[in-house]
C-alpha atoms as one frame of an Amber mdcrd trajectory, in Angstrom:
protein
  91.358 -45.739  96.810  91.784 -43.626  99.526  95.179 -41.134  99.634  97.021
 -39.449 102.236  98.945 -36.645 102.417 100.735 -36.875 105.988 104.179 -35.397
 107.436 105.432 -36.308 110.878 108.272 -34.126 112.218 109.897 -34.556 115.481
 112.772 -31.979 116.014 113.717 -28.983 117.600 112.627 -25.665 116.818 115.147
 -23.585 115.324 113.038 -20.225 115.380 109.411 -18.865 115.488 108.598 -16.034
 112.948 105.146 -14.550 113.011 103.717 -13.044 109.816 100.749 -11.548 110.597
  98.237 -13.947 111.772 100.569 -16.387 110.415 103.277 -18.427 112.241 106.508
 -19.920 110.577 109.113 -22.230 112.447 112.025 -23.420 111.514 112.482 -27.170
 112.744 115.954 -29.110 112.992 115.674 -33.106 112.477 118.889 -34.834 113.149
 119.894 -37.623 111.662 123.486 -40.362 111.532 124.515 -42.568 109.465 127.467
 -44.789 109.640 130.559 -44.760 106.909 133.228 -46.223 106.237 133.898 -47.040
 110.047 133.144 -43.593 111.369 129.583 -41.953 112.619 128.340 -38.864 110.374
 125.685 -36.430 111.725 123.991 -34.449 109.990 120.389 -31.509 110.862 117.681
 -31.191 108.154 115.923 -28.120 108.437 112.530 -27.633 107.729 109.816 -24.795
 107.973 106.375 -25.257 109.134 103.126 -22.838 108.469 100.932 -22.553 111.091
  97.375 -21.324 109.855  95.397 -21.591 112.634  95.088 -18.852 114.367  94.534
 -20.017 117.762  97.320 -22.115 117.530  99.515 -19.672 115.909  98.732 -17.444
 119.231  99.729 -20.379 121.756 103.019 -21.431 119.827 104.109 -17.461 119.670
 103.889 -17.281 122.678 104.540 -20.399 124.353 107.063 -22.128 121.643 110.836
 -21.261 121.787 114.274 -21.918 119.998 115.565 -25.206 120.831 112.211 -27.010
 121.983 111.543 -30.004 120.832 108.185 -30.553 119.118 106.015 -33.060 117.569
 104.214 -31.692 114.296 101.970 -33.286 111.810 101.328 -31.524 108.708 100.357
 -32.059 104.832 101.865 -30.851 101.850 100.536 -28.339  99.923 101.873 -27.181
  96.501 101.001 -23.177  95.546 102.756 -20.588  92.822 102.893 -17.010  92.763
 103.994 -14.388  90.020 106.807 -12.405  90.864 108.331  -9.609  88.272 106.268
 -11.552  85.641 107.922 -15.071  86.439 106.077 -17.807  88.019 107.601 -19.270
  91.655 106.424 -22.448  92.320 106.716 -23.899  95.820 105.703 -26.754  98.580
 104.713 -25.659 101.626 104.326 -27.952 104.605 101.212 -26.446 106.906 100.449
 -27.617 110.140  97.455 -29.590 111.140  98.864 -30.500 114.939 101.504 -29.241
 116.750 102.712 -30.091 120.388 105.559 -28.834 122.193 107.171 -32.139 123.594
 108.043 -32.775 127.470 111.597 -32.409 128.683 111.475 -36.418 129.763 110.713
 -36.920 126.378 113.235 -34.749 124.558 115.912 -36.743 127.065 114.280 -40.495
 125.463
């Protein structure tokens, strides 16, 4: 059987940090929900690694706080020892990532 490991994120970009030759952004994905008669809203936040480098080059410099984007990624588990303990995380890294049209942002 084949598997997939595939994330889809449409937001807005929160903020670009660059690391090196590494890129981080922070996306917002809003989301409502309807209780008990009255609309709730609510932004998940989620950070993106961009290891490419070329493409870490075109969204420093062309990628901006409040954008909206379009990002596909996979999920990637890693650990690392710190002051003898080991810190487990799950990264999401980037395998596209397009900066979205104002018409569409509007839509």
């Amino acid at each position: 059987m084949r598997s997939v490991n595939r994330l889809t994120i449409v937001g807005n970009v929160g903020k670009v940090t660059t690391v090196g030759k590494v890129v981080k952004v922070n996306i917002a994905t809003n989301r409502k929900w309807a209780r008990d008669g009255e609309i709730k809203k609510a932004a998940d936040w989620l950070t993106v690694t961009v290891l490419d480098e070329t493409q870490a080059d075109w969204i420093a410099e062309n990628v901006e706080k409040g954008d909206a984007v379009y990002v596909e990624a996979r999920v990637c588990n890693n650990s690392y020892e710190k002051e003898g303990e080991r810190i487990y995380t799950v990264d999401v890294i980037v395998t596209l990532f397009n900066k979205l049209s104002r018409q569409a942002e509007s839509e």
